[in-house]
Coordinates of C-alpha atoms in Angstrom, one line a residue:
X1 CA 0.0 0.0 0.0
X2 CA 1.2 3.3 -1.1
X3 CA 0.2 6.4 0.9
X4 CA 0.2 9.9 -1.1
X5 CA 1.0 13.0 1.4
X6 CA -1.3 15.7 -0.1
X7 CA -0.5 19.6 0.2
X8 CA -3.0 21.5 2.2
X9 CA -4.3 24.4 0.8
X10 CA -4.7 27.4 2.9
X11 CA -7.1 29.4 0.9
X12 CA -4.9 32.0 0.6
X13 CA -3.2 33.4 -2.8
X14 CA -0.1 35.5 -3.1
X15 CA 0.8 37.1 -6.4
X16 CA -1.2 34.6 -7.8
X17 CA 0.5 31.5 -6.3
X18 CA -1.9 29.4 -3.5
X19 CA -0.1 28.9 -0.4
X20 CA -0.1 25.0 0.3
X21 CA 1.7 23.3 3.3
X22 CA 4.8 22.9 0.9
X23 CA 5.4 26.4 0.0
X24 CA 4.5 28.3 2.8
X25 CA 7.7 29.2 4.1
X26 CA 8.8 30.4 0.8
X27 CA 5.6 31.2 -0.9
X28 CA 7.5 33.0 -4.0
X29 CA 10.0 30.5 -4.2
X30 CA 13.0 32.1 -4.8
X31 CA 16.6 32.0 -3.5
X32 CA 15.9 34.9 -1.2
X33 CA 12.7 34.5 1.3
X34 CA 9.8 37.2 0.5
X35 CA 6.6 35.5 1.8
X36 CA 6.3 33.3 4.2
X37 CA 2.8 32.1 5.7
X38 CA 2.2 30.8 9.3
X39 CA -1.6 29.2 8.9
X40 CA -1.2 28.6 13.2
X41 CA -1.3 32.1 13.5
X42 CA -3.2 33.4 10.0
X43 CA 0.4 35.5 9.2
X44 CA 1.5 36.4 6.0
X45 CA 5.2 38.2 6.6
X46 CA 6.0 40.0 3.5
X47 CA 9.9 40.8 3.3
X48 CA 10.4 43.9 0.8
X49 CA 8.2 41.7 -1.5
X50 CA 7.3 43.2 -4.7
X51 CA 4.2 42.0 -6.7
X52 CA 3.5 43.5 -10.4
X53 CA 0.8 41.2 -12.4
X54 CA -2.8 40.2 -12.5
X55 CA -2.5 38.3 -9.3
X56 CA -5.0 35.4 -8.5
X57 CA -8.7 35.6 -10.5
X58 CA -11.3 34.1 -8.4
X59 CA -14.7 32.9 -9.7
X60 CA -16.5 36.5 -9.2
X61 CA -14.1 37.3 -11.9
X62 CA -12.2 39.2 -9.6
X63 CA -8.3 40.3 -9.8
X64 CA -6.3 39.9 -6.4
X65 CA -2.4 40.7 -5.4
X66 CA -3.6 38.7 -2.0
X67 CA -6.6 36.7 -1.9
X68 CA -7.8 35.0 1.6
X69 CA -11.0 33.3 2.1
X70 CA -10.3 33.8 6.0
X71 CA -8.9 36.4 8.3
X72 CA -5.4 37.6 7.4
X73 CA -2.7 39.1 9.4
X74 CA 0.1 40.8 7.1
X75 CA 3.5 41.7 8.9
X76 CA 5.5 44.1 6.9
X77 CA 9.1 44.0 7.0
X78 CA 10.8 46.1 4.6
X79 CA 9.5 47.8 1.9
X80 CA 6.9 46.5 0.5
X81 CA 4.6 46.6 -2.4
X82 CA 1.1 45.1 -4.7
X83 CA 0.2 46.1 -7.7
X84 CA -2.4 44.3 -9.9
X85 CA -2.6 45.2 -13.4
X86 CA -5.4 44.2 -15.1
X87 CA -7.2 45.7 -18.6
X88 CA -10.1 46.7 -17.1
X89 CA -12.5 47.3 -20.2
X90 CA -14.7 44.3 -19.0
X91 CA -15.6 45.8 -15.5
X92 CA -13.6 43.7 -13.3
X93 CA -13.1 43.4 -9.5
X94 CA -10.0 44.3 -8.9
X95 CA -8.4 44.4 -5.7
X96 CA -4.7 44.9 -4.6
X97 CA -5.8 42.8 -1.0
X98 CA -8.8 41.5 -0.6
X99 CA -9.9 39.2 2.5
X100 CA -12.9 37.7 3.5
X101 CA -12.5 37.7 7.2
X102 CA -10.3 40.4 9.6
X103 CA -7.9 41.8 8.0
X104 CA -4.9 43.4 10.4
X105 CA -1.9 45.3 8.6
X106 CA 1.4 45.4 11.3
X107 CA 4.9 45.6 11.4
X108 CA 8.0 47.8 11.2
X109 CA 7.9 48.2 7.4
X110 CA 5.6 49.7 4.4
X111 CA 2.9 48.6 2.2
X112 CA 2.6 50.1 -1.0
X113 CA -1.3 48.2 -3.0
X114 CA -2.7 49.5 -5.8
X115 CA -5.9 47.9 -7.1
X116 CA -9.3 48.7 -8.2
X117 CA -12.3 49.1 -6.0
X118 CA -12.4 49.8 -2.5
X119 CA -14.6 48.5 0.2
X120 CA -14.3 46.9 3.5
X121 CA -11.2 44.3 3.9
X122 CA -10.9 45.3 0.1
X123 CA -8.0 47.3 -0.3
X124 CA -7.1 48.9 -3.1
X125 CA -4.8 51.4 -1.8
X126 CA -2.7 51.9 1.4
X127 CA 0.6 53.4 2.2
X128 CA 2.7 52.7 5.6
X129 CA 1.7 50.6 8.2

């Protein structure tokens, strides 16, 4: 009998990646550490991480630089920032955080998101911490 170890998801998308057991404590998996996720205490730690793209689409056809279907704490260390570029000629959702649940923005650094539309625990701009 074979056993398979399965991944689990976290319901959380950074920069378009989901954030799984395996890549949690290097989410962007490069050489150098920018995202890291603890799911024991809902923390995202973003390390002068730097997100330019369309990010993650949800089914809402929706545009995300973070998406969590649960609260979310971010830690900023560094300098920081989100943009999500997306043509927007078909009326999208576009949102530089967005997060179902709480959402609590700490830490010594900055946090630079740019997005679309703006609502509670949908942020499409903020500056500092």
């Amino acid at each position: 009998m074979c056993l398979t170890a399965y991944a689990e998801n976290y319901n959380l998308w950074v920069g378009g990646i989901q954030v799984t057991s395996e890549n949690a404590s290097n989410i962007t998996g490069g050489t150098t550490v920018t995202a890291k996720y603890d799911a024991t205490n809902n923390t995202l730690t973003l390390n002068n991480y730097a997100y330019s793209g369309v990010g993650y689409k949800n089914g809402n056809n929706e545009y995300n630089g973070i998406y969590s279907e649960n609260a979310l704490t971010i830690n900023a260390v560094g300098s920081n920032s989100i943009t999500v570029e997306v043509d927007d000629s078909n009326s999208h959702n576009i949102y530089g955080i967005y997060v179902s649940g709480n959402l609590i923005i700490d830490g010594s650094g900055s946090l630079d998101v740019i997005g679309g539309a703006d609502s509670a625990n949908n942020i499409s701009s903020a500056h500092g911490i």
